[in-house]
Coordinates of C-alpha atoms and ligand atoms in Angstrom, one line a residue:
M486 CA 21.6 14.7 -2.9
T487 CA 22.4 14.4 0.7
N488 CA 20.9 17.3 2.5
A489 CA 18.1 16.7 5.0
H490 CA 15.6 18.8 3.0
A491 CA 16.0 16.7 -0.2
D492 CA 16.1 13.4 1.8
W493 CA 12.9 14.1 3.8
W494 CA 11.3 10.8 2.6
K495 CA 14.1 8.6 3.9
Q496 CA 12.8 8.7 7.5
A497 CA 9.3 9.9 6.9
V498 CA 6.1 8.7 8.5
V499 CA 3.6 8.6 5.6
Y500 CA -0.2 8.3 6.2
Q501 CA -2.1 6.5 3.4
V502 CA -5.4 8.2 2.6
Y503 CA -7.9 6.0 0.8
P504 CA -9.8 9.0 -0.5
R505 CA -13.3 7.5 -1.0
S506 CA -13.4 6.3 2.6
F507 CA -11.6 9.0 4.5
Y508 CA -14.0 12.0 4.8
D509 CA -16.9 13.0 2.7
A510 CA -17.2 16.8 2.5
N511 CA -20.1 17.0 0.0
G512 CA -22.4 14.4 1.4
D513 CA -22.6 12.0 -1.6
G514 CA -21.4 9.0 0.5
L515 CA -18.0 9.0 -1.1
G516 CA -15.0 10.6 0.5
D517 CA -13.4 13.4 -1.5
I518 CA -10.4 15.7 -1.9
A519 CA -12.1 18.5 0.0
G520 CA -12.6 15.9 2.8
V521 CA -8.8 15.5 3.0
T522 CA -8.4 19.3 3.2
A523 CA -10.9 19.4 6.0
K524 CA -8.9 16.9 8.1
I525 CA -5.4 18.3 7.5
D526 CA -5.4 19.5 11.2
Y527 CA -6.2 16.1 12.3
L528 CA -3.3 14.6 10.3
A529 CA -0.9 17.3 11.5
A530 CA -2.0 16.6 15.1
L531 CA -1.3 13.0 14.6
G532 CA 2.2 13.9 13.7
V533 CA 2.8 12.4 10.2
D534 CA 5.3 13.8 7.7
A535 CA 3.4 13.1 4.5
I536 CA 0.1 11.9 3.1
W537 CA -0.2 9.5 0.3
L538 CA -3.5 9.5 -1.6
S539 CA -4.6 6.4 -3.3
P540 CA -6.0 7.2 -6.8
F541 CA -8.6 10.0 -7.0
Y542 CA -8.5 10.3 -10.8
P543 CA -11.6 9.9 -13.1
S544 CA -12.4 6.2 -13.0
P545 CA -15.3 3.9 -13.4
L546 CA -14.2 2.6 -9.9
I547 CA -14.2 -1.0 -11.0
D548 CA -11.0 -1.5 -8.8
G549 CA -11.4 1.3 -6.3
G550 CA -9.8 3.9 -8.7
Y551 CA -6.9 1.7 -9.7
D552 CA -8.6 1.7 -13.1
V553 CA -7.7 5.2 -14.3
A554 CA -9.5 6.8 -17.1
D555 CA -7.5 10.0 -17.1
Y556 CA -4.2 10.4 -15.3
R557 CA -4.2 14.2 -15.2
D558 CA -7.5 15.1 -13.7
V559 CA -9.7 14.6 -10.6
D560 CA -12.7 12.3 -10.6
P561 CA -15.7 14.8 -10.5
R562 CA -17.2 12.7 -7.7
L563 CA -14.1 13.4 -5.6
G564 CA -13.6 17.1 -6.6
T565 CA -11.7 19.2 -9.1
L566 CA -8.1 20.1 -9.8
E567 CA -8.6 23.2 -7.8
D568 CA -9.6 21.1 -4.9
F569 CA -6.4 19.2 -5.3
D570 CA -4.4 22.5 -5.3
K571 CA -6.1 23.6 -2.1
M572 CA -5.5 20.3 -0.4
A573 CA -1.8 20.3 -1.4
A574 CA -1.4 23.9 -0.2
A575 CA -3.1 23.1 3.1
A576 CA -0.9 20.0 3.6
H577 CA 2.3 22.0 2.8
A578 CA 1.2 24.9 5.1
A579 CA 0.9 22.3 7.9
G580 CA 4.4 21.0 7.1
M581 CA 3.3 17.8 5.4
K582 CA 4.3 16.5 2.0
V583 CA 2.0 15.0 -0.6
I584 CA 2.4 11.7 -2.5
V585 CA 0.2 10.7 -5.3
D586 CA -0.4 7.3 -6.8
I587 CA 0.7 6.4 -10.3
V588 CA -0.9 3.4 -12.0
P589 CA 1.3 2.6 -15.0
N590 CA 0.7 -1.1 -15.6
H591 CA -2.8 -0.7 -16.9
T592 CA -5.4 1.9 -17.8
S593 CA -9.2 1.7 -17.4
T594 CA -10.9 0.5 -20.5
E595 CA -12.6 3.9 -20.4
H596 CA -9.3 5.6 -21.0
E597 CA -9.4 7.5 -24.4
W598 CA -6.5 5.4 -25.6
F599 CA -8.3 2.2 -25.1
R600 CA -11.4 3.5 -26.8
A601 CA -9.2 4.6 -29.7
A602 CA -7.6 1.1 -29.8
L603 CA -10.9 -0.6 -30.1
A604 CA -12.1 1.8 -32.9
A605 CA -8.8 1.6 -34.9
G606 CA -8.7 -2.2 -35.2
P607 CA -5.9 -4.8 -35.5
G608 CA -2.4 -3.7 -36.5
S609 CA -3.0 0.0 -35.7
P610 CA -0.7 2.2 -33.7
E611 CA -3.6 2.8 -31.3
R612 CA -3.6 -1.0 -30.5
D613 CA 0.1 -1.0 -30.0
R614 CA -0.2 1.0 -26.8
Y615 CA -1.8 -2.1 -25.3
I616 CA -1.1 -5.8 -25.5
F617 CA -3.4 -7.1 -28.2
R618 CA -2.7 -10.5 -29.8
P619 CA -4.7 -12.7 -32.1
G620 CA -6.7 -15.5 -30.5
R621 CA -6.1 -19.2 -31.2
G622 CA -8.5 -21.4 -33.1
E623 CA -9.9 -21.0 -36.6
H624 CA -11.6 -17.7 -35.9
G625 CA -9.5 -16.5 -33.0
E626 CA -12.2 -17.8 -30.6
L627 CA -9.6 -19.1 -28.1
P628 CA -7.4 -17.0 -25.8
P629 CA -3.8 -16.6 -27.0
N630 CA -2.7 -18.7 -24.0
G631 CA -3.8 -19.8 -20.6
W632 CA -2.6 -16.9 -18.4
K633 CA -4.9 -16.1 -15.5
S634 CA -5.8 -12.7 -14.1
T635 CA -4.7 -11.9 -10.6
F636 CA -8.4 -11.3 -9.8
G637 CA -9.5 -14.7 -11.2
G638 CA -10.5 -15.8 -14.7
P639 CA -8.5 -15.6 -17.9
A640 CA -6.0 -12.7 -18.4
W641 CA -7.2 -12.2 -22.0
E642 CA -10.4 -10.7 -23.2
P643 CA -11.7 -10.9 -26.8
V644 CA -12.8 -7.7 -28.6
G645 CA -14.8 -9.3 -31.3
D646 CA -12.5 -9.1 -34.3
G647 CA -10.2 -12.0 -33.5
E648 CA -7.9 -10.1 -31.2
W649 CA -7.7 -10.3 -27.4
Y650 CA -6.1 -7.9 -25.0
L651 CA -4.1 -8.7 -21.9
H652 CA -5.3 -7.7 -18.4
L653 CA -3.4 -9.0 -15.4
F654 CA -6.1 -7.5 -13.2
A655 CA -9.8 -6.9 -13.9
V656 CA -11.2 -7.1 -17.4
E657 CA -11.7 -3.3 -17.2
Q658 CA -7.9 -2.8 -16.6
A659 CA -6.1 -3.2 -19.9
D660 CA -2.3 -3.7 -19.6
L661 CA -0.2 -1.1 -21.4
N662 CA 2.6 -2.0 -23.7
W663 CA 5.8 -0.5 -22.2
K664 CA 7.7 -1.2 -25.4
N665 CA 5.8 1.6 -27.0
P666 CA 7.7 5.0 -26.7
E667 CA 4.4 6.9 -26.6
V668 CA 3.5 5.2 -23.3
H669 CA 6.9 6.3 -21.9
E670 CA 6.4 9.9 -22.9
D671 CA 2.8 10.0 -21.6
F672 CA 3.8 8.8 -18.1
K673 CA 6.6 11.3 -18.0
T674 CA 4.1 14.0 -18.8
T675 CA 1.9 12.7 -15.9
L676 CA 4.8 12.8 -13.5
R677 CA 5.6 16.4 -14.4
F678 CA 2.0 17.3 -14.3
W679 CA 1.6 16.3 -10.6
S680 CA 5.1 17.5 -9.7
D681 CA 4.2 20.9 -11.1
R682 CA 1.0 20.9 -9.1
G683 CA 2.8 20.2 -5.8
A684 CA 3.2 16.5 -5.5
D685 CA 6.4 15.8 -3.6
G686 CA 6.5 12.1 -4.4
F687 CA 4.8 9.1 -6.1
R688 CA 3.6 5.7 -5.1
I689 CA 4.0 3.4 -8.1
D690 CA 1.3 0.7 -8.5
V691 CA 2.4 -2.8 -9.4
A692 CA 5.9 -1.5 -10.2
H693 CA 7.2 -4.9 -10.9
A694 CA 4.9 -5.7 -13.8
L695 CA 5.4 -3.0 -16.4
A696 CA 8.1 -4.7 -18.6
K697 CA 6.9 -7.9 -20.2
D698 CA 8.6 -10.4 -22.4
I699 CA 5.7 -11.8 -24.4
D700 CA 7.1 -12.5 -27.8
S701 CA 10.4 -14.2 -27.2
R702 CA 8.6 -17.5 -27.6
P703 CA 5.2 -18.5 -29.0
L704 CA 2.6 -17.4 -26.5
E705 CA 1.2 -20.9 -25.9
D706 CA 4.6 -22.1 -24.8
W707 CA 4.6 -20.0 -21.6
P708 CA 3.4 -21.7 -18.5
D709 CA -0.2 -21.0 -17.7
D710 CA 0.6 -19.5 -14.3
P711 CA 3.9 -17.7 -14.2
G712 CA 3.2 -16.8 -10.6
Q713 CA 4.0 -13.4 -9.2
S714 CA 7.4 -14.0 -7.8
C715 CA 8.7 -17.2 -9.3
L716 CA 11.4 -15.2 -11.0
A717 CA 12.7 -13.9 -7.7
Q718 CA 12.5 -17.4 -6.2
S719 CA 14.1 -19.2 -9.1
G720 CA 16.9 -16.5 -9.3
S721 CA 16.8 -16.7 -13.0
D722 CA 16.3 -13.5 -14.9
D723 CA 14.5 -14.7 -18.0
E724 CA 12.0 -17.3 -16.8
N725 CA 9.1 -15.1 -15.9
P726 CA 7.5 -13.2 -18.8
L727 CA 5.3 -10.9 -16.7
W728 CA 6.7 -10.1 -13.3
D729 CA 10.0 -8.5 -12.1
R730 CA 11.7 -8.5 -15.5
P731 CA 15.1 -7.0 -15.6
E732 CA 14.1 -4.5 -18.3
V733 CA 11.7 -2.8 -15.8
H734 CA 14.6 -1.0 -14.3
D735 CA 15.3 0.9 -17.5
I736 CA 11.9 2.5 -17.1
Y737 CA 12.7 3.7 -13.6
R738 CA 16.1 5.0 -14.5
E739 CA 14.3 7.1 -17.1
W740 CA 11.8 8.4 -14.5
R741 CA 14.7 9.3 -12.2
Q742 CA 15.7 11.9 -14.8
V743 CA 12.3 13.4 -14.5
F744 CA 12.4 13.3 -10.7
N745 CA 15.8 15.1 -10.8
E746 CA 14.4 18.0 -12.8
Y747 CA 12.8 19.2 -9.6
E748 CA 14.3 20.8 -6.5
P749 CA 14.2 19.0 -4.2
A750 CA 14.2 15.9 -6.4
R751 CA 11.0 14.0 -6.4
F752 CA 11.1 10.4 -5.1
A753 CA 8.9 7.4 -5.6
V754 CA 8.0 4.3 -3.6
G755 CA 7.3 1.3 -5.7
E756 CA 4.8 -1.4 -4.9
A757 CA 6.7 -4.5 -6.0
W758 CA 5.6 -7.8 -4.4
V759 CA 9.0 -9.4 -5.1
A760 CA 11.3 -11.4 -2.9
P761 CA 13.3 -9.3 -0.4
E762 CA 16.5 -10.0 -2.3
H763 CA 15.1 -8.3 -5.4
Q764 CA 13.6 -5.2 -3.7
W765 CA 16.7 -3.2 -3.5
M766 CA 17.1 -2.6 -7.2
Y767 CA 13.8 -0.7 -7.5
A768 CA 14.8 1.3 -4.4
S769 CA 18.2 2.4 -5.6
T770 CA 18.6 6.2 -5.8
D771 CA 19.1 6.0 -9.6
E772 CA 15.6 4.5 -9.8
L773 CA 12.6 5.1 -7.6
G774 CA 14.3 5.7 -4.2
Q775 CA 12.2 3.4 -2.2
V776 CA 10.2 0.2 -2.5
F777 CA 7.6 -1.2 -0.1
N778 CA 8.9 -3.8 2.1
F779 CA 5.7 -5.8 2.9
E780 CA 7.3 -8.3 5.3
F781 CA 5.6 -6.9 8.4
A782 CA 2.3 -7.1 6.7
K783 CA 2.9 -10.8 6.0
K784 CA 4.2 -11.9 9.4
N785 CA 2.3 -13.8 12.1
W786 CA 3.0 -12.7 15.7
F787 CA 6.3 -14.5 16.4
A788 CA 9.5 -12.9 17.5
A789 CA 11.6 -14.9 15.0
D790 CA 9.5 -13.8 12.1
F791 CA 9.7 -10.1 12.9
R792 CA 13.5 -10.4 13.6
L793 CA 13.9 -11.9 10.2
A794 CA 11.8 -9.2 8.6
I795 CA 13.9 -6.5 10.2
E796 CA 17.1 -8.1 9.1
E797 CA 15.9 -8.4 5.6
G798 CA 14.6 -4.9 5.4
L799 CA 17.9 -3.4 6.7
D800 CA 19.9 -5.6 4.3
A801 CA 17.8 -4.3 1.4
A802 CA 18.3 -0.7 2.5
E803 CA 22.0 -1.2 2.6
R804 CA 22.1 -2.7 -0.8
S805 CA 20.0 0.0 -2.3
K806 CA 22.0 2.7 -0.5
S807 CA 18.6 4.1 0.4
T808 CA 16.2 3.3 3.2
T809 CA 13.6 0.7 3.6
T810 CA 9.9 1.0 4.5
W811 CA 7.9 -0.7 7.2
V812 CA 4.2 -1.5 6.5
L813 CA 1.8 -3.2 8.8
S814 CA -1.4 -2.5 6.8
N815 CA -2.6 -1.0 3.6
H816 CA -5.8 -1.0 1.5
D817 CA -5.0 -4.5 0.1
V818 CA -4.6 -6.6 3.2
P819 CA -6.8 -7.4 6.2
R820 CA -6.2 -4.9 9.0
H821 CA -3.4 -5.9 11.3
A822 CA -5.4 -5.5 14.5
T823 CA -7.5 -8.4 13.2
R824 CA -4.6 -10.4 11.8
F825 CA -3.0 -10.3 15.2
A826 CA -6.3 -11.2 16.9
L827 CA -6.8 -14.4 14.9
P828 CA -5.0 -17.7 15.6
Q829 CA -1.3 -17.3 14.9
V830 CA 0.0 -20.3 13.0
P831 CA 3.7 -20.6 12.4
S832 CA 4.7 -20.2 8.7
S833 CA 1.1 -20.3 7.5
T834 CA 0.7 -18.8 4.1
H835 CA 0.3 -15.1 4.8
H836 CA -3.3 -13.9 5.3
Q837 CA -4.8 -17.4 4.7
I838 CA -6.4 -17.5 8.1
A839 CA -7.8 -14.0 7.8
T840 CA -9.0 -14.8 4.2
D841 CA -10.9 -17.9 5.4
W842 CA -12.3 -16.0 8.4
L843 CA -13.6 -13.2 6.1
L844 CA -15.1 -15.7 3.7
R845 CA -17.4 -16.9 6.6
D846 CA -18.2 -13.3 7.7
G847 CA -15.9 -13.6 10.6
T848 CA -17.3 -16.7 12.2
T849 CA -14.7 -19.4 11.6
Y850 CA -12.2 -18.3 14.2
Y851 CA -12.5 -16.3 17.4
E852 CA -11.2 -12.8 16.9
D853 CA -9.4 -12.0 20.2
R854 CA -9.7 -8.2 20.0
E855 CA -7.8 -7.7 23.2
A856 CA -4.8 -9.6 21.9
G857 CA -5.2 -7.8 18.6
T858 CA -5.1 -4.4 20.2
R859 CA -2.2 -5.3 22.6
R860 CA -0.1 -6.6 19.7
S861 CA -0.9 -3.7 17.4
R862 CA 0.3 -1.3 20.1
A863 CA 3.5 -3.4 20.6
A864 CA 4.1 -3.6 16.9
L865 CA 3.8 0.1 16.5
L866 CA 6.7 0.8 18.8
M867 CA 8.8 -1.9 17.3
E868 CA 8.2 -0.4 13.9
L869 CA 8.5 3.3 14.7
G870 CA 11.9 2.9 16.4
L871 CA 13.5 1.4 13.2
P872 CA 15.5 3.4 10.6
G873 CA 13.6 4.0 7.4
S874 CA 10.1 5.1 6.5
V875 CA 6.9 4.0 8.1
Y876 CA 3.7 3.8 6.1
L877 CA 0.5 4.0 8.1
Y878 CA -2.9 3.1 6.7
Q879 CA -5.9 5.2 7.6
G880 CA -7.8 3.9 10.6
E881 CA -4.9 2.0 12.1
E882 CA -4.3 4.9 14.4
L883 CA -7.9 4.3 15.7
G884 CA -7.1 0.6 16.2
L885 CA -9.8 -0.4 13.7
F886 CA -10.4 -4.0 13.1
E887 CA -11.3 -5.5 9.7
V888 CA -15.1 -5.4 9.0
A889 CA -15.9 -9.0 8.3
D890 CA -19.6 -9.1 7.8
I891 CA -20.2 -6.7 4.9
P892 CA -23.1 -8.4 3.0
W893 CA -21.9 -9.9 -0.3
G894 CA -24.3 -7.7 -2.2
A895 CA -22.6 -4.6 -0.8
L896 CA -19.0 -5.6 -1.6
E897 CA -17.2 -3.4 -4.2
D898 CA -13.9 -5.2 -4.6
P899 CA -13.6 -6.9 -8.0
Q900 CA -11.7 -9.8 -6.3
A901 CA -15.0 -10.6 -4.4
Q902 CA -17.2 -10.0 -7.4
M903 CA -15.1 -12.2 -9.8
T904 CA -14.7 -15.1 -7.5
A905 CA -18.1 -14.9 -5.9
H906 CA -19.3 -18.1 -7.6
G907 CA -16.1 -20.0 -7.7
D908 CA -13.3 -20.5 -5.2
A909 CA -14.7 -17.5 -3.3
I910 CA -12.7 -14.9 -1.4
K911 CA -14.4 -11.9 0.1
G912 CA -11.8 -9.4 -1.0
R913 CA -10.5 -6.2 0.4
D914 CA -13.5 -4.1 1.3
G915 CA -13.3 -4.9 5.1
C916 CA -10.3 -2.5 5.5
R917 CA -11.9 0.2 3.2
V918 CA -15.0 1.0 5.2
P919 CA -15.5 4.8 5.7
L920 CA -13.8 6.1 8.9
P921 CA -15.8 6.9 12.0
W922 CA -15.2 10.5 13.0
T923 CA -17.9 10.9 15.7
S924 CA -19.4 8.2 18.0
L925 CA -22.9 9.6 17.5
D926 CA -24.5 7.8 14.7
A927 CA -27.3 10.3 14.5
T928 CA -27.4 10.4 10.7
G929 CA -26.2 6.9 10.1
D930 CA -22.6 7.3 9.3
F931 CA -20.5 8.2 12.4
G932 CA -19.7 11.7 11.0
F933 CA -18.2 10.3 7.8
S934 CA -20.1 12.9 5.7
G935 CA -20.0 16.6 6.6
P936 CA -23.5 17.7 5.5
A937 CA -26.3 16.5 7.8
D938 CA -28.3 15.5 4.8
H939 CA -26.2 13.0 3.0
A940 CA -26.2 9.7 1.1
A941 CA -25.3 6.5 2.9
P942 CA -21.6 5.7 3.1
H943 CA -20.5 3.7 0.0
L944 CA -19.7 0.7 2.3
P945 CA -21.8 0.0 5.4
Q946 CA -20.2 0.7 8.8
P947 CA -20.7 -1.7 11.7
A948 CA -22.2 -0.5 15.0
W949 CA -19.0 -1.2 16.9
F950 CA -17.3 1.7 14.9
A951 CA -18.8 4.0 17.6
Q952 CA -16.2 3.0 20.1
F953 CA -13.4 3.7 17.7
A954 CA -14.6 7.1 16.6
V955 CA -12.0 10.0 16.5
D956 CA -14.0 12.1 19.0
V957 CA -14.0 9.2 21.6
E958 CA -10.4 8.4 21.2
E959 CA -9.2 12.0 21.3
G960 CA -10.6 12.4 24.8
D961 CA -9.1 9.2 26.1
E962 CA -5.4 9.0 27.1
A963 CA -5.5 5.3 26.9
S964 CA -6.8 5.1 23.3
M965 CA -4.9 3.9 20.3
L966 CA -5.0 7.4 18.9
S967 CA -3.4 9.0 21.9
F968 CA -0.7 6.2 21.8
Y969 CA 0.0 6.9 18.1
R970 CA 0.3 10.6 18.8
A971 CA 2.7 10.1 21.7
A972 CA 4.9 7.6 19.9
L973 CA 5.0 9.6 16.7
A974 CA 6.0 12.7 18.7
L975 CA 8.8 10.8 20.4
R976 CA 10.1 9.5 17.1
R977 CA 10.1 12.9 15.6
A978 CA 11.8 14.6 18.6
L979 CA 14.4 12.0 19.6
I980 CA 15.0 9.5 16.9
V981 CA 14.9 11.1 13.4
P982 CA 17.0 14.2 14.1
T983 CA 20.1 12.2 14.7
G984 CA 20.3 11.4 11.0
D985 CA 22.0 8.2 12.1
T986 CA 20.4 5.2 10.5
S987 CA 22.4 2.6 12.3
L988 CA 20.8 -0.2 14.4
A989 CA 22.5 -2.7 16.7
W990 CA 20.8 -5.7 18.1
D991 CA 20.5 -5.5 21.9
E992 CA 21.8 -8.4 24.1
A993 CA 18.2 -9.1 25.1
N994 CA 17.4 -9.9 21.5
A995 CA 16.8 -13.7 21.6
G996 CA 14.0 -16.2 22.0
D997 CA 10.7 -14.4 22.4
V998 CA 12.2 -10.9 22.7
V999 CA 13.0 -8.5 19.8
A1000 CA 15.3 -5.8 21.1
Y1001 CA 17.5 -3.3 19.3
Q1002 CA 19.4 -0.2 20.0
R1003 CA 19.4 3.2 18.2
P1004 CA 21.1 6.5 18.9
L1005 CA 18.9 9.2 20.4
A1006 CA 19.2 12.9 19.6
D1007 CA 20.0 13.8 23.2
G1008 CA 23.1 11.5 23.3
R1009 CA 21.4 8.6 25.1
T1010 CA 20.7 5.3 23.5
L1011 CA 17.3 4.0 22.7
V1012 CA 16.5 0.4 23.5
S1013 CA 13.3 -0.8 21.9
M1014 CA 12.1 -4.1 23.3
T1015 CA 9.2 -6.2 22.4
N1016 CA 8.1 -9.3 24.3
F1017 CA 6.2 -11.9 22.4
G1018 CA 6.5 -14.6 25.1
A1019 CA 4.5 -15.4 28.3
T1020 CA 7.3 -14.6 30.7
P1021 CA 7.7 -10.9 31.6
V1022 CA 11.2 -9.5 30.8
A1023 CA 13.4 -7.2 32.8
L1024 CA 14.1 -3.8 31.2
P1025 CA 17.6 -2.3 31.0
A1026 CA 18.4 0.6 33.4
G1027 CA 17.2 3.9 32.0
E1028 CA 14.2 6.1 31.5
V1029 CA 11.1 4.4 30.1
L1030 CA 10.0 6.8 27.4
I1031 CA 6.9 5.0 26.5
A1032 CA 5.4 1.5 26.9
S1033 CA 2.6 -0.1 25.0
A1034 CA 1.2 -1.7 28.1
E1035 CA 1.5 -1.3 31.9
L1036 CA 4.7 -2.8 33.2
V1037 CA 4.2 -5.7 35.7
D1038 CA 6.6 -5.3 38.7
G1039 CA 8.8 -3.2 36.5
K1040 CA 8.9 -5.9 33.8
L1041 CA 7.6 -6.0 30.2
P1042 CA 4.6 -8.3 29.9
Q1043 CA 3.6 -10.5 27.0
D1044 CA 2.6 -8.7 23.7
A1045 CA 4.1 -5.4 24.8
S1046 CA 6.9 -3.1 23.8
A1047 CA 8.8 -0.3 25.5
W1048 CA 11.3 2.3 24.6
I1049 CA 14.0 2.9 27.2
A1050 CA 16.5 5.7 27.0
C1051 CA 19.7 4.5 28.4
A1052 CA 22.7 6.6 29.4
Ligands
GLC1246 C1 -2.2 -2.7 -6.6 C2 -3.1 -1.9 -5.7 C3 -4.4 -2.7 -5.7 C4 -4.9 -2.8 -7.1 C5 -3.9 -3.5 -8.0 C6 -4.3 -3.3 -9.5 O1 -1.8 -3.9 -6.0 O2 -2.6 -1.7 -4.5 O3 -5.4 -2.1 -4.9 O4 -6.1 -3.6 -7.1 O5 -2.6 -2.8 -7.9 O6 -4.1 -1.9 -9.9

């Protein structure tokens, strides 16, 4: 389909809501679906095209809801199906689409299928929906092989009768067997269920892990650590049993048939942490439509790194005959305002510095918040001018930093729990702290909960949240929120309507400057320019539409971006 209506997602700005931490309408300290409905006006005023909700399904919340116990219901703590309907209707009435999260690699061990698998015993059809294998050793007391879970510890868990099940993530997240037709049918039912209830699209969790090749050689012959992307790096299609298998694409071609049952066709964006040269397959329009391009979220603040990320993203888009996505932050990575505030080390393993800094409660390195803010503003313009979709993570529009000093005892992320006594990492809670809506902390939660009488927010908020509260930023023209609103409005008015996805590098694009040109709806040409270096740079002749910092003698200073409309 080529009409603009059907292709809305190809140039959309999507706002990720992490429901438990967005807004709590009922006062239990956990954000909820009614809380999203209550803030639809805020999101519409921000100027986003769609909202994506991280999982809100019944879940023991071992992994923030990515451990789903029932794919076709709402967690009672977060609301009801009726609440979802109201939220979707409110979003649609405000002109916004709704994207829901699908978690097909694993279910919670509280899912009725997993309970049935335990009850039914070895060799049963119930066990075949998961990946159960006999243990090694005389009585099956040893794991089938040495695979490790992404969250630490072994990837196999014994169930007491000689069998073990596979979990690539937490023990409470059992991997499904995608060779079983019932699994296929059930997920198609889920996709239709939410499509019928008003979901316009889907975000697919760990999309690159579903197909597994476990039995083509004896389990103990596989390497202990297949690594998440060694397949992509090695270029060979059959070396990695777990990640990015070629057969995974059959699943998405099947889903495409379901998406196309709807008018307009549904789309999906896959979370696939694979090398850029493998991303395009997931994104092709006979599969999901889009895949996250996480390169911006991995880069340190260097012009060459961002230039490469842009080139690779555009290249992937061309190969998939779709569009790419740009992501600076999400619920799995330290917030970019903090990443850009910490020391920038060329080609350091991504997030290593932030991870170390978090581990010591934010004491190992100096967090230069002014630099972090400047660079975040500059990064936003660089990102919003590009062709493709932009995924924003809740709170980045307020310029929030990572919360580094959550006490260990208050952390919820299984990554932190599981590694607390080993090679520790603090996990991902620092970007999942409930949002500050009002600067007044009269009832101890910066307006996170609606009712005056409420439980404490599920993660503690720091005192400095007061400066970043929505009510403060709304009244301040110089705030991050005002800047986001202005930039989003310009993108919507002048860039997207052309329907032209071309980009040309500008002649200034070299050294410390990232500069590109795009067509504008009024016939002029946009030059987006970002200066990473210490020397201010001259701007081309034209109208400055917006700048992330004040110009210095008409020039663009360090860590700043500007959009110039040229004749
Ligand atoms: C994805 C989610 C992450 C979750 C993991 C396991 O990476 O984004 O939050 O922990 O999948 O479901």
